[in-house]
PDB file of C-alpha atoms in Angstrom:
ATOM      1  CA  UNK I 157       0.000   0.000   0.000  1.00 70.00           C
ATOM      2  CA  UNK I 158       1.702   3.365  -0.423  1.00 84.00           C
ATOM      3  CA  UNK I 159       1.710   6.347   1.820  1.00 84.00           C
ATOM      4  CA  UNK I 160      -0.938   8.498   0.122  1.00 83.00           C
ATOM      5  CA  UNK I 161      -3.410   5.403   0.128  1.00 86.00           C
ATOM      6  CA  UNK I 162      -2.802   4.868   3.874  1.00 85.00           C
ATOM      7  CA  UNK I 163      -3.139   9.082   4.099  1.00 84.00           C
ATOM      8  CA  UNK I 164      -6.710   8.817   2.485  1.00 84.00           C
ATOM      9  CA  UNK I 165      -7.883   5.915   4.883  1.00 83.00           C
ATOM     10  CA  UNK I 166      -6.769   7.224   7.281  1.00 85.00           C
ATOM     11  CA  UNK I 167      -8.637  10.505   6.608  1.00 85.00           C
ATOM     12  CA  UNK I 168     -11.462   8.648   5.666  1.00 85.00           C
ATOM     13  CA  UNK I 169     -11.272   7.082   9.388  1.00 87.00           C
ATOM     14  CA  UNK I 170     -11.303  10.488  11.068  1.00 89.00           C
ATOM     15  CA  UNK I 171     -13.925  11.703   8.509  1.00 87.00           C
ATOM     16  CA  UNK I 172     -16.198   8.945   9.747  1.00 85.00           C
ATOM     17  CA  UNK I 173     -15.051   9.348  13.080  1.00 89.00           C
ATOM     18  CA  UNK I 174     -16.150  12.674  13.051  1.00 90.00           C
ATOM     19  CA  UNK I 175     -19.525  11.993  11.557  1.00 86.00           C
ATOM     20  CA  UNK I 176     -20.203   9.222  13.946  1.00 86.00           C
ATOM     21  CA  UNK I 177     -19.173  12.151  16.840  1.00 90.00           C
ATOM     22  CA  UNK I 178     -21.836  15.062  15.383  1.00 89.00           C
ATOM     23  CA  UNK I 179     -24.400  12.164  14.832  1.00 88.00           C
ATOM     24  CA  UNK I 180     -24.166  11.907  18.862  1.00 87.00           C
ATOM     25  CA  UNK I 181     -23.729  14.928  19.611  1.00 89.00           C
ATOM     26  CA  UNK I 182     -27.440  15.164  17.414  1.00 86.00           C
ATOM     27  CA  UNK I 183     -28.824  12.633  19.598  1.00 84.00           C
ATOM     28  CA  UNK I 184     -28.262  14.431  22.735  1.00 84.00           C
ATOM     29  CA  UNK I 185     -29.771  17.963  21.283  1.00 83.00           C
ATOM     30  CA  UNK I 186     -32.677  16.320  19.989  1.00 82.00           C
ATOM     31  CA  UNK I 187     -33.637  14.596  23.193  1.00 81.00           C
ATOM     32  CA  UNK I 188     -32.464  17.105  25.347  1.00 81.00           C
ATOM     33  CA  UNK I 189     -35.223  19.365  23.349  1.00 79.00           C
ATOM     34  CA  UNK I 190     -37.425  16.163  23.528  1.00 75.00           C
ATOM     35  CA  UNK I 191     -37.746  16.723  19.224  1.00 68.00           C
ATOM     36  CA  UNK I 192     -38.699  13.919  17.167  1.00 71.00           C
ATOM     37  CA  UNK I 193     -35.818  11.156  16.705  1.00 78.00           C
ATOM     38  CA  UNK I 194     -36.033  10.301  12.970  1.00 79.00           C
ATOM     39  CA  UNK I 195     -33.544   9.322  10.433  1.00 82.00           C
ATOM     40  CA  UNK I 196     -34.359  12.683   8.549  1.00 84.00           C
ATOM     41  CA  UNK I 197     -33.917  14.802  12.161  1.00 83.00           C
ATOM     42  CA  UNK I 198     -30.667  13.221  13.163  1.00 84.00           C
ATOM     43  CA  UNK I 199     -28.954  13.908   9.298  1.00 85.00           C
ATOM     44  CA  UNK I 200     -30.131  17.299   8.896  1.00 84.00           C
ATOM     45  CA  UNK I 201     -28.950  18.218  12.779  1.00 82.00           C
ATOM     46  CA  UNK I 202     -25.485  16.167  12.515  1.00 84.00           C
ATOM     47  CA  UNK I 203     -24.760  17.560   9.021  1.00 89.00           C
ATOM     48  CA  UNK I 204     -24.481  13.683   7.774  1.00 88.00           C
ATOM     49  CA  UNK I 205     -26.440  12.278   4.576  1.00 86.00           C
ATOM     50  CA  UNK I 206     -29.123  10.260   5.983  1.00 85.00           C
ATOM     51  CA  UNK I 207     -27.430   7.340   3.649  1.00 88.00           C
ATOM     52  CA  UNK I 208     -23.914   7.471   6.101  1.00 84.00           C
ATOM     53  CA  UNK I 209     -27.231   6.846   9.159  1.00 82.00           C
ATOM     54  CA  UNK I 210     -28.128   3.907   6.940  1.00 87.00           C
ATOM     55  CA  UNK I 211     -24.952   2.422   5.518  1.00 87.00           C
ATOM     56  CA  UNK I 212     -22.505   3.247   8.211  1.00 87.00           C
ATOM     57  CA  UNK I 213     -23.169   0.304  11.199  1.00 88.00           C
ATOM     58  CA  UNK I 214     -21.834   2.725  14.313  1.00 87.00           C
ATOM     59  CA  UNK I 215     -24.210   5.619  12.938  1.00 87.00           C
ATOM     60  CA  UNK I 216     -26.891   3.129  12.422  1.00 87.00           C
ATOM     61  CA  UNK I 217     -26.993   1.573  15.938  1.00 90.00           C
ATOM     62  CA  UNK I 218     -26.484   4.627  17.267  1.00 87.00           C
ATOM     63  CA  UNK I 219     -29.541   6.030  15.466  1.00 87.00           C
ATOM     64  CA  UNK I 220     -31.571   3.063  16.280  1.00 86.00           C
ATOM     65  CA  UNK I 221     -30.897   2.503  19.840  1.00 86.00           C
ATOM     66  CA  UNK I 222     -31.518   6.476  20.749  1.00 84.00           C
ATOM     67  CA  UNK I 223     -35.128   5.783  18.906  1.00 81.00           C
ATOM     68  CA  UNK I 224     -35.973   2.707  20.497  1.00 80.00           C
ATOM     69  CA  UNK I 225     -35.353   4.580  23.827  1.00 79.00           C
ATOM     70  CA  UNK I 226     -37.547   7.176  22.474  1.00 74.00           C
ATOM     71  CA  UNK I 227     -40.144   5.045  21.616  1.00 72.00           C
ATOM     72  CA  UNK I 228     -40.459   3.076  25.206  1.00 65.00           C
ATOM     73  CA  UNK I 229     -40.103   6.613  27.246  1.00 69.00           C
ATOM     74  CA  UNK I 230     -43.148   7.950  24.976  1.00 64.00           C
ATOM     75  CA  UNK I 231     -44.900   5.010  25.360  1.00 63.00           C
ATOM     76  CA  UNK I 232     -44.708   5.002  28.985  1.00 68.00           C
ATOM     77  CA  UNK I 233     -45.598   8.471  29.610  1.00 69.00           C
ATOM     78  CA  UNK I 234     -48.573   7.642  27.292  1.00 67.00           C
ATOM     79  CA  UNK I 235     -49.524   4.418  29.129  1.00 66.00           C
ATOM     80  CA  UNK I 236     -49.545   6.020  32.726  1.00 73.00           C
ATOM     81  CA  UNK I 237     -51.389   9.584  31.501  1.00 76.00           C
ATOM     82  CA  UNK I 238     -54.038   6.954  29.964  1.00 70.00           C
ATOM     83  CA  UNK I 239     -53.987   5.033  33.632  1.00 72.00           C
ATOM     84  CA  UNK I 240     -54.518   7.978  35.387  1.00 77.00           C
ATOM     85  CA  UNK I 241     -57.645   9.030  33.404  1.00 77.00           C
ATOM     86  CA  UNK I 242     -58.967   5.325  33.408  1.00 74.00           C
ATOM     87  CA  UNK I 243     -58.681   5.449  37.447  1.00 72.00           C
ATOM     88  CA  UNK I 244     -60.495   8.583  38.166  1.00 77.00           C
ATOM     89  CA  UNK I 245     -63.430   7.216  35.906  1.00 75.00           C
ATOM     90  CA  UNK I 246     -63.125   3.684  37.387  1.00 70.00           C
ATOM     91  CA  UNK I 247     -63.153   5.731  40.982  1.00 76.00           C
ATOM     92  CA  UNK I 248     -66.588   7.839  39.278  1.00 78.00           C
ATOM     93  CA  UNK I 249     -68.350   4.867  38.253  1.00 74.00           C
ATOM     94  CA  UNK I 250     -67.136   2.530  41.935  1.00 74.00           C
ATOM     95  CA  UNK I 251     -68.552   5.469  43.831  1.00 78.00           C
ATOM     96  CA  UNK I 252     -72.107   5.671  42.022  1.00 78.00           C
ATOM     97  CA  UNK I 253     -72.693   2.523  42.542  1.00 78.00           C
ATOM     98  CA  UNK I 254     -71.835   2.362  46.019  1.00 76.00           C
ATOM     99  CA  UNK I 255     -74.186   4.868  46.429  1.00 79.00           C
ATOM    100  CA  UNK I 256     -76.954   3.223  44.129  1.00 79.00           C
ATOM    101  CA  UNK I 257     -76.569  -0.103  46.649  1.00 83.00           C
ATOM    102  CA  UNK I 258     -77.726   2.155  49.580  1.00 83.00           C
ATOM    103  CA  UNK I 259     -80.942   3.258  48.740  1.00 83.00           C
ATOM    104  CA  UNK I 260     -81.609  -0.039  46.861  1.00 84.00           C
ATOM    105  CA  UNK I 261     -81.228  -1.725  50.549  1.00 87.00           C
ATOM    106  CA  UNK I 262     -82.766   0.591  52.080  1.00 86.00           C
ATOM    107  CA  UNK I 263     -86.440   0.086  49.396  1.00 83.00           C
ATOM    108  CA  UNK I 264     -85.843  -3.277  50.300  1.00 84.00           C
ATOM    109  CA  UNK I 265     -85.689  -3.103  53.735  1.00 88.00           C
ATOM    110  CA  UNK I 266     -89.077  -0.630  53.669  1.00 86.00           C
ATOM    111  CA  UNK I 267     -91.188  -3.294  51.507  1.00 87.00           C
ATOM    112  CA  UNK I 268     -90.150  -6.197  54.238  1.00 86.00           C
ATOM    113  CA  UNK I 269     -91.393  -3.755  56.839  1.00 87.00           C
ATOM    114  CA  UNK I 270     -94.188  -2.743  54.423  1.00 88.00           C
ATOM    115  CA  UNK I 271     -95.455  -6.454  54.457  1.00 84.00           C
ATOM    116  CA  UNK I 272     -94.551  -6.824  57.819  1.00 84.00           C
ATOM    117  CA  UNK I 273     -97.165  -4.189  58.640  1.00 84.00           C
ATOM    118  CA  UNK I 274     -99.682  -5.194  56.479  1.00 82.00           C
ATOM    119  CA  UNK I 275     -99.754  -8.469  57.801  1.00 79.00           C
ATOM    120  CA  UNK I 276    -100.293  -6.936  61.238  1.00 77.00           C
ATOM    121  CA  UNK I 277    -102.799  -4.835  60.094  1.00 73.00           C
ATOM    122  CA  UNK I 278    -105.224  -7.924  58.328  1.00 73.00           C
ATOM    123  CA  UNK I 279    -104.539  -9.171  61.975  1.00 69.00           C
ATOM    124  CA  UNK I 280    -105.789  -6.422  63.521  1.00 61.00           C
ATOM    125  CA  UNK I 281    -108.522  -5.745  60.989  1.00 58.00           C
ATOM    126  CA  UNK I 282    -109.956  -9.222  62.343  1.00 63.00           C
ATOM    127  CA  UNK I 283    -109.463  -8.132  65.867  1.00 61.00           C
ATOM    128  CA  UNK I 284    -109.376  -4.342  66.571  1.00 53.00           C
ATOM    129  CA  UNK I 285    -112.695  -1.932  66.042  1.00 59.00           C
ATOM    130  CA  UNK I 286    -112.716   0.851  63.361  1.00 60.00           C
ATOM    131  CA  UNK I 287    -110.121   3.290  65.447  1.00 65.00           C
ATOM    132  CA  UNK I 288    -107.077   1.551  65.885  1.00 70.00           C
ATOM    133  CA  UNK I 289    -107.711   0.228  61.830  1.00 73.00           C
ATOM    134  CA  UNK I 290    -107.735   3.657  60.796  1.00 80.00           C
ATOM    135  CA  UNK I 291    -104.274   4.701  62.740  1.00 80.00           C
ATOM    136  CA  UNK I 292    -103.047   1.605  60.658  1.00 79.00           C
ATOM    137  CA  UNK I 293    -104.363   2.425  57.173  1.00 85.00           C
ATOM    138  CA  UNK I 294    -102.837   5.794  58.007  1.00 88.00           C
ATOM    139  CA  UNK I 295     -99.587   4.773  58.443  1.00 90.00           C
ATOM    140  CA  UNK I 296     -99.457   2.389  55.400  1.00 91.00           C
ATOM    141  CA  UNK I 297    -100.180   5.157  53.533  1.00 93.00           C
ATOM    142  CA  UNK I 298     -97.290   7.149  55.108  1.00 93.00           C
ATOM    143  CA  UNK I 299     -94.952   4.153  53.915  1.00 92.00           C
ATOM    144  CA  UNK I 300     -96.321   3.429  50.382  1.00 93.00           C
ATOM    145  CA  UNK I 301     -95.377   7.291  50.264  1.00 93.00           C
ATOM    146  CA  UNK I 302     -91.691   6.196  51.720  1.00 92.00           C
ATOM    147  CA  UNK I 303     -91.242   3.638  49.558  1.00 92.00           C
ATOM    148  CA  UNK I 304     -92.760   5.944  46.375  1.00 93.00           C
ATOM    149  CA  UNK I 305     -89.695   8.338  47.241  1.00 93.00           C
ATOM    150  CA  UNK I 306     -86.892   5.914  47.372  1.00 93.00           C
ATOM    151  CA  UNK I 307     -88.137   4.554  44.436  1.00 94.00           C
ATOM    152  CA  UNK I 308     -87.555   7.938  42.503  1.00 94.00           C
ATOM    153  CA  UNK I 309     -84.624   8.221  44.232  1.00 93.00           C
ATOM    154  CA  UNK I 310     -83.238   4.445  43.570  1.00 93.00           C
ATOM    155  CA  UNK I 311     -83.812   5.554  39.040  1.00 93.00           C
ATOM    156  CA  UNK I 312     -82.529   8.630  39.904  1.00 93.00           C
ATOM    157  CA  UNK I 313     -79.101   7.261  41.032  1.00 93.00           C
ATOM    158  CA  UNK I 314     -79.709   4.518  38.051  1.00 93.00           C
ATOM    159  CA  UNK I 315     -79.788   7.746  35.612  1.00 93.00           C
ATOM    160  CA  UNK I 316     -76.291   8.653  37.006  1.00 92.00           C
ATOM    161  CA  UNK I 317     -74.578   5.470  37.278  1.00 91.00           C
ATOM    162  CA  UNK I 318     -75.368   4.911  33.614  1.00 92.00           C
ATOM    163  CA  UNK I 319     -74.413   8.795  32.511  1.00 91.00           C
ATOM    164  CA  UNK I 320     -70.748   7.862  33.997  1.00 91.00           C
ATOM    165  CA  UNK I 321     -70.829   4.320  32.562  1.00 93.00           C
ATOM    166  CA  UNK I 322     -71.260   6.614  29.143  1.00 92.00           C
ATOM    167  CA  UNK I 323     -68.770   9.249  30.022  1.00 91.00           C
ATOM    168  CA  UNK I 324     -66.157   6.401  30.940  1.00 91.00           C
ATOM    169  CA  UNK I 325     -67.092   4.703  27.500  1.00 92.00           C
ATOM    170  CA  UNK I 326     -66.605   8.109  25.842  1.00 92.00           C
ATOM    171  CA  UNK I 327     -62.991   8.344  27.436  1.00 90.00           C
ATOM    172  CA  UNK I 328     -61.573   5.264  26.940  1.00 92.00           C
ATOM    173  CA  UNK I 329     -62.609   5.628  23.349  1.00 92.00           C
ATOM    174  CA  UNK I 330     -61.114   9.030  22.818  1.00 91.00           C
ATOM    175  CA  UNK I 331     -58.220   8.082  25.088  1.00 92.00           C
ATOM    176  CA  UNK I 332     -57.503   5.319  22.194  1.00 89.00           C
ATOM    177  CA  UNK I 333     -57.918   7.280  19.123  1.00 90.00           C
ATOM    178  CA  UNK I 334     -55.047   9.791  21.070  1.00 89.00           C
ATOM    179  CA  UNK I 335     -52.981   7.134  21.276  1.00 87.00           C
ATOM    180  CA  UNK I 336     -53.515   5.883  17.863  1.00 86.00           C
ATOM    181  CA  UNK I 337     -52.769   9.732  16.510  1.00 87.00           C
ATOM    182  CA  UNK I 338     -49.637   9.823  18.515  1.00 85.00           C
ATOM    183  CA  UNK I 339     -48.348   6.062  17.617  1.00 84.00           C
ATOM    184  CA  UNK I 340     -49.049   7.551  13.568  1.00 84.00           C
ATOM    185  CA  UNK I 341     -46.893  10.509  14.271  1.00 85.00           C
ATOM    186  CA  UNK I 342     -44.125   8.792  15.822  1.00 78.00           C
ATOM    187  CA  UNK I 343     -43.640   6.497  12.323  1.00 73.00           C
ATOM    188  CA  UNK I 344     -41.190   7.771  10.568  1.00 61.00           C
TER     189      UNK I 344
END
């Protein structure tokens, strides 16, 4: 080999050497600025065809490892923003029906005591004169009322249990097409 072949290999070495150091150097800006990690990004910032990225096995590791890393810390930050949503809807939807259980033990409670009472009152209907019937009728009236209330109150609490059933629905669908818009803009 003569000496100005070894001279240009040489300088081809520290040519490459020096690419391989701006295509780094790249890297770090472009995560430091948290900007997109593409091919196209990395060549235009390093001042390197995007070919040398390609054809050049350092550059291309380099390149491919810094994206992967990307990737997982995007996808990550995406998974646990989308957690976070899906618990305080989960917590929405636990807590209205906690609070649709109550009054439904509660109606049931009032028709067992309901019967109870009528029962009693047949009894006493047999037994009692017209008085003591009427303080009776009275107060099944007062409890139809009762259980007429809680009623209301039991579809009432239905209404909302199902209106944050639909909002969580609505979420986790918009929650996906997010995610589907930001795995499309991270292709390169």
């Amino acid at each position: 080999m003569t000496a100005s072949t070894a001279a240009a290999i040489a300088a081809l070495r520290r040519q490459t050497q020096d690419k391989l150091a701006r295509v780094e150097k790249a890297l770090g800006q472009l995560r430091r600025e948290r900007g997109r990690l593409t091919v196209r990004a990395v060549a235009e910032r390093a001042g390197v065809s995007a070919t040398f990225l390609y054809e050049n096995t350092d550059a291309r590791i380099l390149v491919q490892n810094a994206t992967a890393d990307h990737r997982s810390r995007h996808d990550r930050q995406a998974q646990q923003e989308h957690d976070r949503i899906e618990a305080s809807w989960r917590e929405r939807a636990l807590n209205a029906e906690a609070e649709l259980t109550r009054p439904q033990k509660e109606v049931f409670a009032q028709r067992h005591r309901i019967e109870e009472l009528i029962g009693q009152l047949r009894d006493f209907d047999q037994m009692v004169p017209g008085e003591s019937l009427q303080t009776l009728t009275t107060e099944n009236t007062t409890l139809k009322h009762r259980v007429h209330q809680l009623t209301r109150e039991h579809r009432k609490l239905q209404e909302r249990l199902e209106g944050a059933r639909s909002n969580l629905r609505f979420a986790e669908k918009r929650i996906a097409d997010l995610e589907a818009q930001l795995l499309e803009q991270d292709q390169p």
